[in-house]
C-alpha cells in the first residue's frame, strides 16, 4: 500500500505538507467511521484507502460496520432506491424492521469516537446514542428528489447530527444543521487505479475469454437496476448495427445490496443471443477491474441515478473516453464534449459511443482532458484535506475554520 509521501509526484509536495499540518490539529481526537459493508460499492472503496492514510498522517481513525441481516438490507435498499426517486412499496413493517435492527445496533455497538462519522442511511439511527461527542452524517446518495416519506423518516435522525455532508450542490437539502459539500475521490496509487503492465491486462482479458480483436465497450458496476445494465445492452445493440464491437458488462456484489443476483440473471438472459456480449461476475479484485478499464476502448456509465459514480473518475483517470448519464454527481466529472460525453437516453448513449468509436483522435482528447480534470479535483489528497477540515469544523462555531 502506498504511503502518504508516495503522493508527492502526483499532488505536489506542498499539498502533502498541508495535509500533515492540518492532521497535527486533530491530535488526540478519535474519528470513528461507521457504514454497513467493508466490501463492494463506492463507500467501502473510499474508506479502504482513506482510513489507513489518515492514520498514517497521525489522525486516530477507525472504521466499524453495523450488523444487519438480509431482510434489513432489503429495506435499506428500498430506502436507497426511494431516495433516488425510484417508486418503492415500503410498508410500516419495513420501517419497524429498520428500527428493530437499528435498535439492536444501538444497544450493541460502541460509539467511542470523539467524532462519529456515519456514512449513508443504513446506520443513521445510531445517532440516538449520541452523548457529548460530535456526530456527522455523510450522505453519498443523490437526494435531489427523494421520496418524501423516506426523507421525513430520515430527518428524525438527521436533525440530531452536528453537520451533514453531501457530494454535490444539487443534493443539498433545506436543513437546520450545517451542511458541507465534499465530492468523493479516487486513489491514484491503489490497485484499482495504478498503472498496469500490458501482460496483466492481457491475462485478465484471457481469463474472462474477452477477445481484443474489436473495440471493447465496457460498463463496470454492481448489478443494480439504477446502473441500467439492460439500457447499456440496448445502446450497444444500436451501435452494433454500424460498428463491430464487444460489450463487457462486469460487476460484483455488495453484502448490503440484495438486488444483485436477480439483476444479474436478467442481464444474462438479455445478453444470451449475442456472443460478443460478455457478462462477467467479478470477484473482489481491484487489479481485474483496473485491467478491464484499461483494456476498454470506451467506458460507459449509463446510470439512471448516481450518487457520484466513482467508476467514471476511475475511467477518466486512465484517460479513457467515457459516455455517462447526465445524472447525480456525473456532471461534476464530465464537462460535455470536453472531458467526456453526457447522455440522457439509450439512443443518446448509442450515438455518443458510435461517435467515439468512429473518431479515435477526438476520443483520445476527451480522455486526456478527463484525466486532467480528475487530477485537479477528485484525487484522494483533496478528499483527505476536506475531511480533516470538516472534522476540525465541528469544534468551531463560525463557518470558517482558522488554522
Ligand atoms: N466495483 C468493483 N467491482 C465491481 C463493481 C464495482 O470493484 O465488480 C467498484 C468500482 O470500481 C467503484 C465502486 O465499486 O470503485 C463503485 O462505486 P460507484 O460510485 O461507481 O457506485 P456505487 O456502487 O457506490 O453505487
Coordinates of C-alpha atoms and ligand atoms in Angstrom, one line a residue:
X1 CA 0.0 0.0 0.0
X2 CA 1.2 3.5 -0.9
X3 CA 2.4 5.8 1.8
X4 CA 1.5 9.5 2.1
X5 CA 4.9 10.6 0.6
X6 CA 4.3 8.5 -2.5
X7 CA 1.6 11.0 -3.5
X8 CA 4.1 13.8 -3.8
X9 CA 4.9 13.3 -7.5
X10 CA 1.1 13.4 -8.3
X11 CA -0.2 16.0 -5.9
X12 CA 2.9 18.1 -5.2
X13 CA 5.0 18.5 -2.0
X14 CA 3.1 21.5 -0.7
X15 CA -0.2 19.5 -0.8
X16 CA 1.3 16.8 1.4
X17 CA 2.8 19.3 3.8
X18 CA -0.6 20.9 4.1
X19 CA -2.1 17.5 5.0
X20 CA 0.5 16.9 7.7
X21 CA -0.1 20.4 9.1
X22 CA -3.9 20.0 9.3
X23 CA -3.5 16.5 10.7
X24 CA -1.5 17.9 13.6
X25 CA -4.6 19.9 14.7
X26 CA -6.5 16.7 15.1
X27 CA -4.1 15.1 17.5
X28 CA -5.9 13.5 20.4
X29 CA -9.2 13.2 18.6
X30 CA -10.6 9.7 17.7
X31 CA -12.5 9.6 14.4
X32 CA -14.9 6.6 14.1
X33 CA -16.3 5.9 10.7
X34 CA -19.4 3.7 10.5
X35 CA -21.1 2.2 7.5
X36 CA -22.8 -1.1 6.5
X37 CA -20.2 -3.0 4.4
X38 CA -16.5 -3.3 4.2
X39 CA -16.6 -4.6 0.6
X40 CA -18.4 -3.6 -2.5
X41 CA -19.7 -0.2 -3.6
X42 CA -18.2 3.3 -3.5
X43 CA -18.3 4.0 0.2
X44 CA -16.2 0.9 1.1
X45 CA -13.9 1.7 -1.8
X46 CA -13.1 5.1 -0.4
X47 CA -12.8 4.1 3.3
X48 CA -10.4 1.3 2.5
X49 CA -7.9 3.9 1.4
X50 CA -8.9 6.9 3.5
X51 CA -8.7 5.2 6.9
X52 CA -5.0 4.0 6.6
X53 CA -3.8 7.3 5.1
X54 CA -5.5 9.3 7.9
X55 CA -3.8 7.0 10.4
X56 CA -0.5 7.5 8.7
X57 CA -1.0 11.2 9.0
X58 CA -1.4 10.7 12.7
X59 CA -5.2 11.0 12.9
X60 CA -6.6 8.2 15.1
X61 CA -9.1 6.9 12.7
X62 CA -11.3 3.8 13.0
X63 CA -13.9 2.1 10.8
X64 CA -16.7 -0.1 12.1
X65 CA -19.7 -1.7 10.4
X66 CA -23.2 -2.1 11.7
X67 CA -24.6 -5.6 11.7
X68 CA -27.8 -6.5 9.7
X69 CA -29.4 -9.5 8.1
X70 CA -30.7 -9.8 4.6
X71 CA -34.2 -8.5 5.5
X72 CA -32.7 -5.3 6.9
X73 CA -30.6 -4.7 3.7
X74 CA -33.8 -5.4 1.6
X75 CA -35.3 -2.5 3.5
X76 CA -32.3 -0.2 3.3
X77 CA -32.0 -0.9 -0.5
X78 CA -35.7 0.2 -0.8
X79 CA -34.8 3.4 1.1
X80 CA -31.8 3.8 -1.2
X81 CA -34.0 3.4 -4.3
X82 CA -36.7 5.7 -2.9
X83 CA -34.2 8.4 -2.1
X84 CA -33.1 8.2 -5.7
X85 CA -36.7 8.8 -6.7
X86 CA -37.5 5.2 -7.8
X87 CA -41.0 4.2 -6.7
X88 CA -40.9 1.6 -3.9
X89 CA -43.5 -0.1 -1.8
X90 CA -42.3 0.5 1.7
X91 CA -44.6 -0.8 4.4
X92 CA -45.0 0.0 8.1
X93 CA -43.4 -3.4 8.7
X94 CA -40.3 -2.3 6.7
X95 CA -39.9 0.8 8.9
X96 CA -40.3 -1.3 12.0
X97 CA -37.8 -3.8 10.9
X98 CA -35.3 -0.9 10.2
X99 CA -35.9 0.3 13.7
X100 CA -35.6 -3.2 15.3
X101 CA -32.2 -3.8 13.7
X102 CA -31.1 -0.2 14.3
X103 CA -32.1 -0.6 18.0
X104 CA -30.0 -3.8 18.2
X105 CA -27.0 -1.9 16.8
X106 CA -27.7 1.0 19.1
X107 CA -27.6 -1.4 22.1
X108 CA -24.6 -3.5 21.0
X109 CA -22.3 -1.1 19.1
X110 CA -19.7 1.0 20.9
X111 CA -19.8 4.6 19.5
X112 CA -16.5 5.6 21.1
X113 CA -15.3 8.3 18.6
X114 CA -14.8 11.9 19.6
X115 CA -16.3 12.3 16.1
X116 CA -18.7 9.6 14.9
X117 CA -18.8 9.8 11.1
X118 CA -21.9 7.9 9.9
X119 CA -22.0 7.0 6.2
X120 CA -25.3 6.8 4.4
X121 CA -28.8 5.9 5.7
X122 CA -28.2 2.3 6.9
X123 CA -26.5 3.3 10.2
X124 CA -28.2 6.7 10.5
X125 CA -30.2 5.8 13.7
X126 CA -27.1 5.2 15.7
X127 CA -27.2 8.9 16.5
X128 CA -29.8 8.1 19.2
X129 CA -26.7 7.0 21.2
X130 CA -25.2 10.5 21.0
X131 CA -23.6 11.7 24.2
X132 CA -21.1 14.6 24.4
X133 CA -19.3 13.6 21.2
X134 CA -19.8 15.1 17.7
X135 CA -21.8 13.3 15.0
X136 CA -21.5 13.8 11.3
X137 CA -23.8 12.3 8.6
X138 CA -22.2 11.6 5.3
X139 CA -24.8 11.2 2.5
X140 CA -23.4 9.5 -0.6
X141 CA -26.8 9.3 -2.2
X142 CA -28.4 11.7 -4.8
X143 CA -31.2 13.1 -2.6
X144 CA -32.1 15.9 -5.0
X145 CA -35.6 14.5 -5.5
X146 CA -36.2 12.0 -2.7
X147 CA -39.3 10.0 -1.7
X148 CA -40.9 12.3 0.9
X149 CA -41.9 9.6 3.3
X150 CA -38.4 8.1 3.5
X151 CA -36.8 11.5 3.7
X152 CA -39.1 12.6 6.5
X153 CA -38.3 9.4 8.4
X154 CA -34.6 10.0 8.0
X155 CA -35.0 13.6 9.1
X156 CA -35.9 12.4 12.6
X157 CA -32.3 11.3 12.8
X158 CA -30.5 13.9 10.7
X159 CA -31.7 16.7 13.0
X160 CA -29.6 15.2 15.8
X161 CA -26.3 15.4 13.9
X162 CA -23.9 18.3 14.1
X163 CA -23.5 18.5 10.3
X164 CA -24.4 16.8 7.1
X165 CA -22.1 16.2 4.1
X166 CA -23.3 15.9 0.5
X167 CA -21.4 15.1 -2.7
X168 CA -22.8 17.8 -5.0
X169 CA -24.5 21.1 -4.6
X170 CA -27.6 19.6 -6.3
X171 CA -28.1 17.2 -3.4
X172 CA -28.1 19.7 -0.5
X173 CA -31.5 20.0 1.3
X174 CA -33.0 22.6 3.5
X175 CA -31.7 21.6 6.9
X176 CA -31.4 23.3 10.2
X177 CA -27.9 21.9 10.7
X178 CA -24.7 22.9 8.9
X179 CA -24.0 21.3 5.5
X180 CA -20.8 20.6 3.7
X181 CA -20.2 19.8 0.1
X182 CA -17.4 17.3 -0.4
X183 CA -17.3 15.2 -3.6
X184 CA -15.7 11.8 -3.3
X185 CA -12.4 10.8 -4.8
X186 CA -10.2 8.0 -6.2
X187 CA -6.8 6.9 -5.0
X188 CA -4.4 7.1 -8.0
X189 CA -2.0 4.7 -6.4
X190 CA -4.4 1.9 -5.4
X191 CA -4.6 -1.4 -7.2
X192 CA -7.7 -0.1 -8.8
X193 CA -6.0 2.9 -10.4
X194 CA -2.3 2.4 -10.6
X195 CA -0.5 1.8 -14.0
X196 CA -0.5 -1.8 -15.1
X197 CA 1.8 -3.7 -17.3
X198 CA 0.3 -4.8 -20.6
X199 CA 0.8 -8.5 -19.7
X200 CA -1.6 -8.1 -16.7
X201 CA -4.2 -6.5 -18.9
X202 CA -3.9 -9.3 -21.5
X203 CA -4.0 -12.0 -18.9
X204 CA -7.2 -10.6 -17.4
X205 CA -8.9 -10.5 -20.8
X206 CA -7.7 -14.1 -21.4
X207 CA -9.1 -15.2 -18.0
X208 CA -12.5 -14.0 -19.0
X209 CA -12.3 -15.0 -22.7
X210 CA -12.7 -11.4 -23.8
X211 CA -11.1 -11.1 -27.3
X212 CA -9.3 -7.8 -28.1
X213 CA -9.7 -8.0 -31.9
X214 CA -12.5 -5.5 -31.8
X215 CA -13.1 -2.3 -29.9
X216 CA -14.3 -3.0 -26.3
X217 CA -17.1 -1.0 -24.8
X218 CA -17.4 -1.6 -21.0
X219 CA -19.6 -0.8 -18.1
X220 CA -18.4 -1.9 -14.6
X221 CA -20.9 -1.6 -11.9
X222 CA -22.9 -3.5 -9.3
X223 CA -25.8 -5.3 -11.0
X224 CA -28.4 -2.8 -9.9
X225 CA -31.4 -1.6 -11.9
X226 CA -30.2 2.0 -11.3
X227 CA -27.0 1.3 -13.1
X228 CA -29.2 0.4 -16.1
X229 CA -27.3 -2.6 -17.5
X230 CA -30.2 -3.5 -19.8
X231 CA -30.1 0.0 -21.2
X232 CA -26.4 -0.5 -21.9
X233 CA -27.1 -3.7 -23.8
X234 CA -29.8 -1.8 -25.8
X235 CA -27.4 1.0 -26.6
X236 CA -24.7 -1.5 -27.6
X237 CA -27.2 -3.2 -30.0
X238 CA -27.9 0.2 -31.7
X239 CA -24.1 0.7 -32.1
X240 CA -23.5 -2.8 -33.3
X241 CA -25.7 -2.2 -36.4
X242 CA -22.9 0.1 -37.7
X243 CA -19.7 -0.9 -35.8
X244 CA -18.5 -4.3 -34.9
X245 CA -17.6 -4.2 -31.2
X246 CA -17.5 -6.2 -28.0
X247 CA -19.5 -5.3 -24.9
X248 CA -18.3 -6.1 -21.4
X249 CA -20.7 -5.8 -18.5
X250 CA -18.8 -6.6 -15.4
X251 CA -19.8 -6.3 -11.8
X252 CA -19.5 -7.9 -8.4
X253 CA -21.8 -8.0 -5.4
X254 CA -22.0 -5.9 -2.2
X255 CA -23.1 -7.5 1.0
X256 CA -25.6 -4.7 1.6
X257 CA -27.2 -5.0 -1.9
X258 CA -29.6 -7.9 -2.1
X259 CA -30.8 -7.0 -5.7
X260 CA -27.6 -8.2 -7.4
X261 CA -28.5 -11.8 -8.1
X262 CA -31.9 -11.1 -9.7
X263 CA -30.5 -8.3 -11.9
X264 CA -27.5 -10.4 -13.0
X265 CA -29.9 -13.2 -14.1
X266 CA -32.0 -10.6 -16.1
X267 CA -28.8 -9.2 -17.7
X268 CA -27.6 -12.7 -18.6
X269 CA -30.9 -13.5 -20.3
X270 CA -30.9 -10.3 -22.2
X271 CA -27.3 -11.0 -23.4
X272 CA -27.8 -14.6 -24.2
X273 CA -28.3 -14.3 -28.0
X274 CA -25.1 -12.3 -28.7
X275 CA -21.7 -14.0 -28.2
X276 CA -20.0 -10.5 -28.3
X277 CA -21.6 -9.5 -25.0
X278 CA -19.6 -10.7 -22.0
X279 CA -21.4 -10.6 -18.7
X280 CA -18.7 -11.1 -16.0
X281 CA -19.4 -11.7 -12.4
X282 CA -16.1 -10.4 -10.9
X283 CA -14.6 -11.5 -7.6
X284 CA -13.4 -8.6 -5.4
X285 CA -10.3 -7.9 -7.4
X286 CA -9.2 -4.3 -7.9
X287 CA -6.5 -5.4 -10.4
X288 CA -9.1 -7.1 -12.6
X289 CA -11.3 -4.0 -12.6
X290 CA -8.3 -1.9 -13.4
X291 CA -7.2 -4.2 -16.2
X292 CA -10.7 -4.3 -17.7
X293 CA -11.0 -0.5 -17.6
X294 CA -7.6 -0.1 -19.2
X295 CA -8.4 -2.7 -21.9
X296 CA -11.5 -0.8 -22.9
X297 CA -11.9 1.5 -25.9
X298 CA -14.9 3.3 -24.5
X299 CA -16.3 3.2 -21.0
X300 CA -19.9 3.7 -20.3
X301 CA -21.8 4.5 -17.1
X302 CA -25.4 4.7 -18.1
X303 CA -26.8 5.1 -14.6
X304 CA -30.4 6.2 -14.1
X305 CA -29.4 7.8 -10.8
X306 CA -26.0 8.1 -9.3
X307 CA -24.5 9.4 -6.1
X308 CA -21.2 10.3 -7.7
X309 CA -20.1 7.4 -9.9
X310 CA -16.5 6.5 -8.9
X311 CA -16.3 4.3 -11.9
X312 CA -16.4 7.5 -14.1
X313 CA -13.5 9.0 -12.2
X314 CA -11.6 5.7 -12.4
X315 CA -12.1 5.6 -16.2
X316 CA -11.1 9.2 -16.7
X317 CA -8.0 8.8 -14.6
X318 CA -7.0 6.1 -17.1
X319 CA -7.5 8.7 -19.8
X320 CA -10.4 6.7 -21.3
X321 CA -13.2 8.3 -23.2
X322 CA -16.4 8.0 -21.2
X323 CA -20.1 8.1 -22.1
X324 CA -22.1 8.6 -19.0
X325 CA -25.5 9.8 -17.9
X326 CA -26.3 13.3 -17.1
X327 CA -27.3 12.4 -13.5
X328 CA -26.2 12.8 -9.9
X329 CA -22.5 13.6 -9.5
X330 CA -21.5 12.6 -13.0
X331 CA -21.7 16.1 -14.5
X332 CA -19.2 17.2 -11.9
X333 CA -16.8 14.9 -13.5
X334 CA -17.7 15.2 -17.2
X335 CA -18.0 18.5 -18.9
X336 CA -19.8 17.6 -22.0
X337 CA -17.7 17.4 -25.1
X338 CA -14.6 18.4 -23.1
X339 CA -13.9 15.6 -20.6
X340 CA -16.3 13.0 -21.9
X341 CA -19.8 12.8 -23.4
X342 CA -23.0 13.0 -21.3
X343 CA -26.2 11.2 -22.4
X344 CA -29.8 11.2 -21.3
X345 CA -31.2 8.2 -23.2
X346 CA -30.4 4.9 -24.7
X347 CA -30.3 6.5 -28.2
X348 CA -28.1 9.3 -26.8
X349 CA -25.7 6.8 -25.3
X350 CA -25.5 4.8 -28.6
X351 CA -24.9 8.0 -30.6
X352 CA -22.0 9.0 -28.3
X353 CA -20.4 5.6 -28.2
X354 CA -20.6 5.5 -32.1
X355 CA -19.0 8.9 -32.3
X356 CA -16.1 7.9 -30.0
X357 CA -15.5 4.6 -31.8
X358 CA -15.5 6.4 -35.2
X359 CA -13.2 9.2 -34.0
X360 CA -10.2 7.9 -32.1
X361 CA -8.5 11.3 -32.0
X362 CA -11.5 13.0 -30.5
X363 CA -11.9 10.1 -28.1
X364 CA -8.3 10.4 -27.0
X365 CA -8.6 14.2 -26.5
X366 CA -11.6 13.8 -24.3
X367 CA -9.9 11.1 -22.3
X368 CA -6.8 13.2 -21.7
X369 CA -8.9 16.2 -20.6
X370 CA -10.8 13.9 -18.3
X371 CA -7.6 12.7 -16.7
X372 CA -6.5 16.3 -16.0
X373 CA -9.9 17.2 -14.6
X374 CA -9.8 14.2 -12.2
X375 CA -6.2 15.0 -11.2
X376 CA -7.2 18.6 -10.3
X377 CA -10.4 17.8 -8.5
X378 CA -11.1 14.2 -7.5
X379 CA -8.0 12.6 -6.1
X380 CA -7.8 11.3 -2.5
X381 CA -5.4 14.0 -1.4
X382 CA -8.0 16.7 -1.9
X383 CA -10.6 14.5 -0.1
X384 CA -8.3 13.9 2.9
X385 CA -7.9 17.6 3.3
X386 CA -11.6 18.3 3.0
X387 CA -12.4 15.6 5.6
X388 CA -9.8 16.8 8.1
X389 CA -11.1 20.4 7.8
X390 CA -14.6 19.0 8.3
X391 CA -13.5 17.3 11.5
X392 CA -12.0 20.5 12.7
X393 CA -15.1 22.5 11.8
X394 CA -17.2 20.7 14.4
X395 CA -15.2 22.3 17.1
X396 CA -15.7 25.8 15.7
X397 CA -18.9 27.8 16.0
X398 CA -18.2 30.0 13.0
X399 CA -18.5 28.7 9.4
X400 CA -14.8 29.4 8.8
X401 CA -12.1 27.3 10.2
X402 CA -8.9 29.2 11.1
X403 CA -5.8 27.1 11.4
Ligands
LIG1 N1 -16.5 -2.0 -8.3 C1 -15.7 -3.1 -8.1 N2 -16.0 -4.3 -8.6 C2 -17.2 -4.5 -9.3 C3 -18.1 -3.4 -9.4 C4 -17.7 -2.1 -8.9 O1 -14.6 -3.0 -7.5 O2 -17.5 -5.6 -9.7 C5 -16.1 -0.7 -7.7 C6 -15.9 0.3 -8.8 O3 -14.7 0.2 -9.4 C7 -16.1 1.6 -7.9 C8 -17.1 1.2 -6.8 O4 -17.0 -0.3 -6.8 O5 -14.8 1.9 -7.2 C9 -18.5 1.6 -7.2 O6 -18.6 2.9 -6.9 P1 -19.6 3.9 -7.7 O7 -19.6 5.2 -7.0 O8 -19.4 3.8 -9.1 O9 -21.1 3.1 -7.4 P2 -21.8 2.5 -6.1 O10 -21.6 1.1 -6.2 O11 -21.2 3.1 -4.9 O12 -23.3 2.9 -6.4

